Coordinates of N, CA, C and O in Angstrom, one line a residue:
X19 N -18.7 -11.2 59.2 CA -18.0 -11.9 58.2 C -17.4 -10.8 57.2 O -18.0 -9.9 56.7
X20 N -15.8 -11.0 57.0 CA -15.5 -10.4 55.9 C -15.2 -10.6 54.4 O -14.3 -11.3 54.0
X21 N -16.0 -10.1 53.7 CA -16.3 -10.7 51.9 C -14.5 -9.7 51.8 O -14.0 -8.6 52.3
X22 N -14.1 -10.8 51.0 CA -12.6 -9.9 50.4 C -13.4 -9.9 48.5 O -14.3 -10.5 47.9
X23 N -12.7 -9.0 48.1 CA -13.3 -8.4 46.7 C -11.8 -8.9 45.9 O -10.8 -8.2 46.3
X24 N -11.7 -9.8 45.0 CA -10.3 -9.5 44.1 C -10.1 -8.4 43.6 O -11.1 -7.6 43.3
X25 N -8.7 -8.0 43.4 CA -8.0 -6.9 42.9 C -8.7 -6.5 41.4 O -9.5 -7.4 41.4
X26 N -8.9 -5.9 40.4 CA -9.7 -5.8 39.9 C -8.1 -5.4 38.7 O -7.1 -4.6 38.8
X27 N -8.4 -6.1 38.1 CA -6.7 -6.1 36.9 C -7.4 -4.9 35.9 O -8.6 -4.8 35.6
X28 N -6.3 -3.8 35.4 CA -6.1 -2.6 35.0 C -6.0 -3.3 33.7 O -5.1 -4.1 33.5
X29 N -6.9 -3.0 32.6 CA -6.8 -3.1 30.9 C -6.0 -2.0 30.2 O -6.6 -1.0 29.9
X30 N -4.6 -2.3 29.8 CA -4.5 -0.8 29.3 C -5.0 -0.4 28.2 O -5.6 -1.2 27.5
X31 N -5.0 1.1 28.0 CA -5.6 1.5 27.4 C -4.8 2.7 26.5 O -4.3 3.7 26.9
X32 N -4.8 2.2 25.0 CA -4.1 2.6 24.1 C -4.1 4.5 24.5 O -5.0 5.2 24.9
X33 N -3.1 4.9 24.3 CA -3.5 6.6 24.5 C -3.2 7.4 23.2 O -3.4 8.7 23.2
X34 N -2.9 6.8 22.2 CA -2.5 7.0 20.4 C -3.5 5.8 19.7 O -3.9 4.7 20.0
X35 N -3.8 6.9 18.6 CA -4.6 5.5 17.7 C -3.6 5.2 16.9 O -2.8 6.1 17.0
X36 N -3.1 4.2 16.1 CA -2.9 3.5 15.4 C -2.9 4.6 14.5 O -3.9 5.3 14.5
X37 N -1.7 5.0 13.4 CA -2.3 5.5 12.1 C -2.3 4.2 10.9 O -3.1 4.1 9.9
X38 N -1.2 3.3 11.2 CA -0.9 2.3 10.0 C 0.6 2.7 9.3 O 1.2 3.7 9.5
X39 N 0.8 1.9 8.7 CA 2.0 2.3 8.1 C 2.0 2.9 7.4 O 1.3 2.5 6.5
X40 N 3.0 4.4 6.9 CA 3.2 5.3 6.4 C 3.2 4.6 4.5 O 3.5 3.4 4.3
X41 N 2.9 5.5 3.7 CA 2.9 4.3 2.5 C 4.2 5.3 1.4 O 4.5 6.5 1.5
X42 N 4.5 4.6 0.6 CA 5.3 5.4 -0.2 C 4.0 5.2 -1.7 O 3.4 4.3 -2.3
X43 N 4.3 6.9 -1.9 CA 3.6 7.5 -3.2 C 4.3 7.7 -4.2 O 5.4 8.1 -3.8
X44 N 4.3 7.6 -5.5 CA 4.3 8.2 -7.0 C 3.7 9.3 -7.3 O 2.6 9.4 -7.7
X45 N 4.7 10.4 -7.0 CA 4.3 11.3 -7.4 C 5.2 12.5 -8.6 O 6.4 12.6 -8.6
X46 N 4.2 13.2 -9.7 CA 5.2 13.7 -10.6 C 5.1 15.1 -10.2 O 4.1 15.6 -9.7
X47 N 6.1 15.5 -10.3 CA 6.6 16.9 -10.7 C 7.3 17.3 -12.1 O 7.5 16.5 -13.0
X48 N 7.7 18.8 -12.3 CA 8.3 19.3 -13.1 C 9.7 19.7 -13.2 O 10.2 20.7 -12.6
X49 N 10.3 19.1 -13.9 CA 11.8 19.1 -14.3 C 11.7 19.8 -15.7 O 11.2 19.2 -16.6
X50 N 12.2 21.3 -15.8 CA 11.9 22.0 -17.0 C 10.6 21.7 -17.5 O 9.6 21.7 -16.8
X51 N 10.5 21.5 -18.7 CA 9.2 21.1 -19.8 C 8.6 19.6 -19.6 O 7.6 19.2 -20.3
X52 N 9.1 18.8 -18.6 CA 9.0 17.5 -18.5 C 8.4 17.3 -16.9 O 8.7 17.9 -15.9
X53 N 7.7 16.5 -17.1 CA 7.3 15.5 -15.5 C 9.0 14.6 -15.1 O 10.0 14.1 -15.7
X54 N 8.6 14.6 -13.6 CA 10.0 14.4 -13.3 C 9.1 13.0 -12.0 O 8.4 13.6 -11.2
X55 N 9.2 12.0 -11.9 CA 8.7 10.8 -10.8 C 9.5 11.0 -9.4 O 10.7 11.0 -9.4
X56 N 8.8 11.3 -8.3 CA 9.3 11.2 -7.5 C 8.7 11.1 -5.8 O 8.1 11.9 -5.2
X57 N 9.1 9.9 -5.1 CA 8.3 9.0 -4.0 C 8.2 9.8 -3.0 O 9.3 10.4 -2.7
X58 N 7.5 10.1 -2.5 CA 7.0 10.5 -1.1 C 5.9 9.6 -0.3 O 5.0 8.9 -0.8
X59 N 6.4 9.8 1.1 CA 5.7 9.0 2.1 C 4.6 10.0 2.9 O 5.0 11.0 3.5
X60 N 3.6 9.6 2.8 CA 2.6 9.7 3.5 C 2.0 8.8 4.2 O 2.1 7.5 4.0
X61 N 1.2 9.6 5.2 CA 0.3 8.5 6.3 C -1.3 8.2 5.6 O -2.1 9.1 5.3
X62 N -1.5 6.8 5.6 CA -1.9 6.2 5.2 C -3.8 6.5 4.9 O -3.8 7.2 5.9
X63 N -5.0 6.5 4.5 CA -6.2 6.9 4.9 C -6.8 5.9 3.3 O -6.3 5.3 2.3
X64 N -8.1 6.5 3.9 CA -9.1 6.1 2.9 C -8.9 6.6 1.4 O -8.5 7.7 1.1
X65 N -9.4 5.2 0.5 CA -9.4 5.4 -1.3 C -8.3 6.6 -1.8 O -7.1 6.5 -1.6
X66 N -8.7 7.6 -2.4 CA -7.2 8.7 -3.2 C -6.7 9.4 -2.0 O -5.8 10.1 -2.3
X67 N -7.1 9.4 -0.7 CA -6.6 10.5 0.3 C -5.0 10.3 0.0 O -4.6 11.3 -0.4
X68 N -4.3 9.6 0.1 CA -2.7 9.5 0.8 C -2.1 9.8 -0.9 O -1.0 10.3 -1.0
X69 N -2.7 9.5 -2.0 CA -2.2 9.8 -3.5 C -2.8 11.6 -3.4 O -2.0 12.2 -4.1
X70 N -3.6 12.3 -3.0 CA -4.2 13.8 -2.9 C -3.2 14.2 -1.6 O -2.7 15.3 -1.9
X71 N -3.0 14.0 -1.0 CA -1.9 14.7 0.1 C -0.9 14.3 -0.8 O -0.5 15.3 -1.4
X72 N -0.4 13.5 -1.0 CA 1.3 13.7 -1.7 C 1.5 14.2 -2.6 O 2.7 14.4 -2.9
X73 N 0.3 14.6 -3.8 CA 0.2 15.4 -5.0 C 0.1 16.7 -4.6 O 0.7 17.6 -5.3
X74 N -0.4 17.2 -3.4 CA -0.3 18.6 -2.7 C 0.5 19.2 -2.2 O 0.7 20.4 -2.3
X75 N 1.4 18.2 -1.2 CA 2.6 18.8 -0.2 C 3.6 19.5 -0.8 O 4.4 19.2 -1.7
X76 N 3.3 20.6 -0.2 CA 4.6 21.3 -0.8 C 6.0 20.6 -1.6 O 6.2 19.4 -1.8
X77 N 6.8 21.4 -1.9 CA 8.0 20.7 -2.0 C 9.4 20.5 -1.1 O 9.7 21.5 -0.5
X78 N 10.2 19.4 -1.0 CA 10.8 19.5 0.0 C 12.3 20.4 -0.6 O 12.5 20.9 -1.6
X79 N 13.0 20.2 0.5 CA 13.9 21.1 0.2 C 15.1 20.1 -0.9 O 16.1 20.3 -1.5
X80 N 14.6 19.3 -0.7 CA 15.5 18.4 -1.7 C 14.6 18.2 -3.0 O 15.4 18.2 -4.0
X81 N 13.7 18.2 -3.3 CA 13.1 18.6 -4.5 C 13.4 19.7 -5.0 O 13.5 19.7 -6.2
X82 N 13.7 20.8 -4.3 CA 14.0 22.3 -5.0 C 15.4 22.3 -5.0 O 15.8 22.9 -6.0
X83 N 16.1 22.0 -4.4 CA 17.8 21.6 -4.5 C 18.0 21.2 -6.2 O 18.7 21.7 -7.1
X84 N 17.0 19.8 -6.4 CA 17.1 19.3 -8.0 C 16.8 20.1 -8.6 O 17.3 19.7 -9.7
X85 N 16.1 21.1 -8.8 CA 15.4 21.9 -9.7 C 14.4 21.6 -9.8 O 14.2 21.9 -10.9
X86 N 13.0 20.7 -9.3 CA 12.0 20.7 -9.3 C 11.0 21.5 -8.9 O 11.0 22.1 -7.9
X87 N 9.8 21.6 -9.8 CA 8.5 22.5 -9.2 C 7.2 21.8 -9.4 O 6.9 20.8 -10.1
X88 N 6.6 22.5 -8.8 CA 4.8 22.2 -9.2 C 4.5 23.1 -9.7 O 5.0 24.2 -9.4
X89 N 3.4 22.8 -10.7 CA 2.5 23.9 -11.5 C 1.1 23.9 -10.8 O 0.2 24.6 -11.3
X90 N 0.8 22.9 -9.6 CA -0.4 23.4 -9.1 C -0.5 24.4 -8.1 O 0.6 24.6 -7.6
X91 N -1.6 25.5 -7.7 CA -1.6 26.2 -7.5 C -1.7 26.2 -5.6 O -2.7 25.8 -5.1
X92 N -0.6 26.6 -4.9 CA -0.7 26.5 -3.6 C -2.0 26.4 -2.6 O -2.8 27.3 -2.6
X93 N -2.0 25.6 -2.1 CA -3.7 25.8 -1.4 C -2.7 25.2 0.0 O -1.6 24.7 0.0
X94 N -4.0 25.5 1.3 CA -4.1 25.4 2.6 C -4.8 23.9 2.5 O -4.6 23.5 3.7
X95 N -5.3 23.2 1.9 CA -5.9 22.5 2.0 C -5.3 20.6 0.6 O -4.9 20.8 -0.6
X96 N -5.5 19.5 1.0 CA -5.0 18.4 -0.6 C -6.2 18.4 -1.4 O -7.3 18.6 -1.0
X97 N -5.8 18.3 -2.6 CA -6.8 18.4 -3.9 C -8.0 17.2 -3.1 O -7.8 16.3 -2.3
X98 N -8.6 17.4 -3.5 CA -10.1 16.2 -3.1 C -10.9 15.3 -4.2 O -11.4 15.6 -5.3
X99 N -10.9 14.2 -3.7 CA -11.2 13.5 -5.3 C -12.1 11.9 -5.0 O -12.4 11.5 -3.9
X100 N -12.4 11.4 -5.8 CA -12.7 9.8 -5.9 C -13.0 9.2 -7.2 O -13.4 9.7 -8.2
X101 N -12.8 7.6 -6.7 CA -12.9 6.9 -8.4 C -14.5 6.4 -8.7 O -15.1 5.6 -8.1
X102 N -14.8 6.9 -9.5 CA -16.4 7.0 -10.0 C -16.0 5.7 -10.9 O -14.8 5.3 -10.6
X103 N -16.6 5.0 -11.8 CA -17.1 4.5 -12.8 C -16.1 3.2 -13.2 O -15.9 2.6 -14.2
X104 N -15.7 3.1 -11.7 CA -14.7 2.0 -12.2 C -13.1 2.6 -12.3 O -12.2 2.4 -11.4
X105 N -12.9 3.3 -13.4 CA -11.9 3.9 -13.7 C -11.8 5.8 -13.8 O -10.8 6.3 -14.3
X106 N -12.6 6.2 -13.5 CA -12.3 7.4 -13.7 C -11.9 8.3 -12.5 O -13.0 8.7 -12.1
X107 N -11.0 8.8 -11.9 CA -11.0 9.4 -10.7 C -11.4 10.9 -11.3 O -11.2 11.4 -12.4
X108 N -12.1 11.3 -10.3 CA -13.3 12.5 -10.3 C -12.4 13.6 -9.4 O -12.3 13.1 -8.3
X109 N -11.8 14.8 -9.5 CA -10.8 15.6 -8.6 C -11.7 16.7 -8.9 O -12.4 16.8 -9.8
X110 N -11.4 17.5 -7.7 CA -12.5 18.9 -7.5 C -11.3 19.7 -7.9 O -10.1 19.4 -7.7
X111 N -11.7 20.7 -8.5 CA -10.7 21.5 -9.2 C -9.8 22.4 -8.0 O -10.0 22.8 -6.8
X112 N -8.8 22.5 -8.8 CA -8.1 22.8 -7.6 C -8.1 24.6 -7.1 O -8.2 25.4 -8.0
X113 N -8.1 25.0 -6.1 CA -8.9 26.3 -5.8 C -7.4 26.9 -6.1 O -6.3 26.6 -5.5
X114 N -7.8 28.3 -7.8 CA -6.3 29.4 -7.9 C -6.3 28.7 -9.4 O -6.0 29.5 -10.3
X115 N -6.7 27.2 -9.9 CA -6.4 26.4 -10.6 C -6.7 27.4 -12.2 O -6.0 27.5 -13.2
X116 N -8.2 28.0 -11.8 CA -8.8 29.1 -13.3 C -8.0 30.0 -13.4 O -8.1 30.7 -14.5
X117 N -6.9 30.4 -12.4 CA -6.4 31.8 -12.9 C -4.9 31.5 -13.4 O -4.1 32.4 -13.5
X118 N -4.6 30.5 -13.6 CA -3.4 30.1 -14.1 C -3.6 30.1 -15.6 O -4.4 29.8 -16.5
X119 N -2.0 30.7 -15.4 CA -2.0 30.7 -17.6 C -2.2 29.2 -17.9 O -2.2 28.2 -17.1
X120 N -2.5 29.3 -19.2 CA -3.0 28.1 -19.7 C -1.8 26.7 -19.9 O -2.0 25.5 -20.1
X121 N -0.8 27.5 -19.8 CA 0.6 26.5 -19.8 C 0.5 25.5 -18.6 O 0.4 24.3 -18.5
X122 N 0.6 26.4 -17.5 CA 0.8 26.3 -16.1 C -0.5 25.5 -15.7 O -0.4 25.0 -14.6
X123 N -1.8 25.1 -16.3 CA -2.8 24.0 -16.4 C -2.8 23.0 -16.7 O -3.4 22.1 -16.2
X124 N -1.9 22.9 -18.1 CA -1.5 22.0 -18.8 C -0.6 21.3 -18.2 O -0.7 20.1 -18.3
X125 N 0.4 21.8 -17.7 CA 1.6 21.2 -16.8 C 0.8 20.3 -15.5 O 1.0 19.1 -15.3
X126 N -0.3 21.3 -14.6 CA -0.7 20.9 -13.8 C -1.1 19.6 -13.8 O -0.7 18.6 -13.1
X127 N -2.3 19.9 -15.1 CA -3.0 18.3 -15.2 C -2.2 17.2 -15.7 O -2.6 16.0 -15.6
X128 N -1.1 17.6 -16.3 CA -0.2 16.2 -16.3 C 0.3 16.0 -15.4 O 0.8 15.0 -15.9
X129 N 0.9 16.1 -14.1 CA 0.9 16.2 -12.9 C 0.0 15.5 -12.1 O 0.4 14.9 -11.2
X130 N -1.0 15.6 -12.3 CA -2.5 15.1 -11.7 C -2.5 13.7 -11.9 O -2.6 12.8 -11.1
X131 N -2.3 13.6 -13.8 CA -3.1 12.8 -14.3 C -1.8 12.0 -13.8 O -1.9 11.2 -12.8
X132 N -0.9 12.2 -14.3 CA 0.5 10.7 -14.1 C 0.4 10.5 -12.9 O 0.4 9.3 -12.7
X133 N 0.1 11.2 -11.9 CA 0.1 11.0 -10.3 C -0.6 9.6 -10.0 O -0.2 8.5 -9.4
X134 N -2.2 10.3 -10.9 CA -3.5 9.4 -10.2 C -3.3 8.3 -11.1 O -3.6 7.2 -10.6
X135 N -3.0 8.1 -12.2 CA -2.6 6.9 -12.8 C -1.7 6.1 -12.5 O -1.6 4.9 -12.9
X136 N -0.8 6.8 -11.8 CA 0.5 5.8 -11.4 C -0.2 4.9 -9.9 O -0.1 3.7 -9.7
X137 N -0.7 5.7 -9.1 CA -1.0 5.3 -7.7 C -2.2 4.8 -7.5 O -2.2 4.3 -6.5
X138 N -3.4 4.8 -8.3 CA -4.6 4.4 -8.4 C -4.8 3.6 -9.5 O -4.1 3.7 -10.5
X139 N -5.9 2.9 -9.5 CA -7.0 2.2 -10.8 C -7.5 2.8 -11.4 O -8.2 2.1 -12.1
X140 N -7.5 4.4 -11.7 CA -7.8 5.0 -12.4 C -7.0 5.4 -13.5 O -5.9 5.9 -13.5
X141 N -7.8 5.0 -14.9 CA -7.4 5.1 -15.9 C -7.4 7.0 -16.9 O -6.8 7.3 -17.9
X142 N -8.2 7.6 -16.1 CA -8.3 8.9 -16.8 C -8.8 9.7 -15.4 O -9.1 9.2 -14.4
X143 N -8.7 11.3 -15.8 CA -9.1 12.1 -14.9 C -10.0 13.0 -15.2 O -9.7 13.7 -16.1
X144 N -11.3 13.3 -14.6 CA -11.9 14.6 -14.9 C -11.8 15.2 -13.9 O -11.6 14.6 -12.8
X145 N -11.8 16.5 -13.9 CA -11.7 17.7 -13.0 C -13.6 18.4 -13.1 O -14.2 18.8 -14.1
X146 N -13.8 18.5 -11.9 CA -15.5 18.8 -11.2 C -15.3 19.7 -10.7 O -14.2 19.9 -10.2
X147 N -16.2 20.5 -10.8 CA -17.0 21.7 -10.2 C -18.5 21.4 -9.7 O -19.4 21.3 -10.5
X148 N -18.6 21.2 -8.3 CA -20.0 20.9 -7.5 C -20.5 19.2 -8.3 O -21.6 18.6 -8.2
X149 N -19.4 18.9 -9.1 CA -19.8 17.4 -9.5 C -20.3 17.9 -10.7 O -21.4 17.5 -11.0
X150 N -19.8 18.9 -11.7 CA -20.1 18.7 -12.9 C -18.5 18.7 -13.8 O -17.5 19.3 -13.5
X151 N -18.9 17.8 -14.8 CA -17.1 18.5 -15.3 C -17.1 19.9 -15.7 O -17.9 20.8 -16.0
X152 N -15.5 19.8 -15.7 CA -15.3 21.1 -16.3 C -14.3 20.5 -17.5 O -13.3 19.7 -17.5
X153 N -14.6 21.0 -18.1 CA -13.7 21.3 -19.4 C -12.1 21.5 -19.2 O -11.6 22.6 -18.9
X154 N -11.3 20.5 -19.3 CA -9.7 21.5 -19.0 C -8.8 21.2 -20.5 O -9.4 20.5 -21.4
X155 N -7.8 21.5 -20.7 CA -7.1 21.9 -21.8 C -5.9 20.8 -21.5 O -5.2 20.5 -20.5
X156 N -6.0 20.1 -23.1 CA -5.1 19.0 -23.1 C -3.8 19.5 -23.6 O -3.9 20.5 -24.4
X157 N -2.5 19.0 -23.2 CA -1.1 19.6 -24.4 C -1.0 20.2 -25.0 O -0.2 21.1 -24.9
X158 N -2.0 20.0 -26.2 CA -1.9 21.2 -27.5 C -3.2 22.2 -26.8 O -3.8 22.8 -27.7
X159 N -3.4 22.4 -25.9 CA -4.1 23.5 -25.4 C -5.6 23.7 -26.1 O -6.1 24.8 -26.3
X160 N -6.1 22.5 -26.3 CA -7.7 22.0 -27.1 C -8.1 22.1 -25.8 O -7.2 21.9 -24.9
X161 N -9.6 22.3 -25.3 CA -10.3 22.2 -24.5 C -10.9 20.4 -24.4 O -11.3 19.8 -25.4
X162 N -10.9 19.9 -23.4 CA -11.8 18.7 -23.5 C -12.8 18.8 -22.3 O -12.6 19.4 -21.3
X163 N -14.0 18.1 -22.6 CA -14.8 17.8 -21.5 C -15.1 16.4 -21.4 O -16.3 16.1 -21.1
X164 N -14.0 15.3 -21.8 CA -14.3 14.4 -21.4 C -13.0 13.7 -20.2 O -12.3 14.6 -20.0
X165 N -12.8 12.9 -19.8 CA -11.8 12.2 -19.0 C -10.4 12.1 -20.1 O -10.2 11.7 -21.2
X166 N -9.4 13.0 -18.7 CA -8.3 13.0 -19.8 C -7.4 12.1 -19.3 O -7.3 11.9 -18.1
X167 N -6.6 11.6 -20.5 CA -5.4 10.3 -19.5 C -4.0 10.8 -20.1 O -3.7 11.8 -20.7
X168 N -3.4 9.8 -19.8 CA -1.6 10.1 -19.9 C -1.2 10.4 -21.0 O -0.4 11.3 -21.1
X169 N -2.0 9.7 -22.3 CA -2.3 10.2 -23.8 C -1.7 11.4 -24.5 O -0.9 11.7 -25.4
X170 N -2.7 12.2 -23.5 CA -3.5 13.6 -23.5 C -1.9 14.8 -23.5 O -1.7 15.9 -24.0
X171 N -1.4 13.9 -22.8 CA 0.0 14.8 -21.6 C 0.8 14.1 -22.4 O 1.8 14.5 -21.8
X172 N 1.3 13.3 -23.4 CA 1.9 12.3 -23.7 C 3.8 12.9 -23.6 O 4.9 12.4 -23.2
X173 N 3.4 14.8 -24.4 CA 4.6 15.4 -24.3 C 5.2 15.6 -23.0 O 6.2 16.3 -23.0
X174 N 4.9 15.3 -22.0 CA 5.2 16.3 -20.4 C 5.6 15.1 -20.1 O 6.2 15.1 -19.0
X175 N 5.6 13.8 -20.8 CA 6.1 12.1 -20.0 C 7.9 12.6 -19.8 O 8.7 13.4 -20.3
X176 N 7.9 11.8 -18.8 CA 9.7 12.0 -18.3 C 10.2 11.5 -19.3 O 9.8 10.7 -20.1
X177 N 11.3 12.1 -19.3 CA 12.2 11.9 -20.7 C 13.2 10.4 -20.0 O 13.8 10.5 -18.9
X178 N 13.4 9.4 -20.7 CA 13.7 8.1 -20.0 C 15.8 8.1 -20.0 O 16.7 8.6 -20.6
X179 N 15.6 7.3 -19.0 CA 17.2 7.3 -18.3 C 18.6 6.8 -19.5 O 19.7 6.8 -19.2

């Protein structure tokens, strides 16, 4: 007797995962003495990841064409962070971040802060070390150790259209 066996149907099988759709970010930079808004697309990930990669990427060549810069300090790696307490996003300080003049901090963290406030629920930012704050310097170059917000930076706001 011959048993016939059915053909046995082929399931395909994805050979790429899925990333999701790319998302467009708010992110600030520096135009002279001022924060300057400007969208970039990144691929998509968990809580601040895709707002911490588009605060870090370099600049494009059309950013520097405008005269735009960052005051954060070049790393191999995106700033790393999360929203603690409801509203506070918690950012690991940025590695190069202590040896910057104190201007170029100040610029930074307005940068930071307009970023993570624009693209997140986070109302203020502290900057950690091993999850302790650290102390950073608001506008007028006062030290704070508590959570600083847009306030803080109020001079570095884009100068309006």
């Amino acid at each position: 007797m011959i048993v016939s066996i059915p053909p046995q149907t082929a399931i395909p099988v994805p050979t790429t995962v899925m990333e999701g759709v790319p998302l467009s970010v708010q992110v600030y930079l520096l135009e002279g003495s001022h924060l300057f808004r400007v969208t970039r697309t990144v691929p998509p990930g968990p809580g601040m990841q895709p707002t911490l990669s588009a605060i870090s990427a370099t600049l494009s060549p059309d950013e520097r064409a405008q005269g735009l810069r960052t005051a954060l300090p070049p790393s191999v790696r995106p700033l790393r962070g999360s929203i603690t307490g409801g509203d506070i996003a918690k950012i690991e300080v940025p590695p190069g971040f202590d040896r910057l003049p104190v201007q170029e901090q100040i610029n930074a963290l307005g940068q930071i802060v307009f970023t993570i406030t624009a693209d997140t629920l986070a109302t203020g930012v502290q900057l950690v070390e091993d999850d302790k704050p650290v102390a950073v310097p608001d506008a007028s170059g006062q030290l704070q150790n508590r959570p600083v917000t847009r306030e803080d930076y109020a001079v570095l706001a884009p100068r309006s259209a």
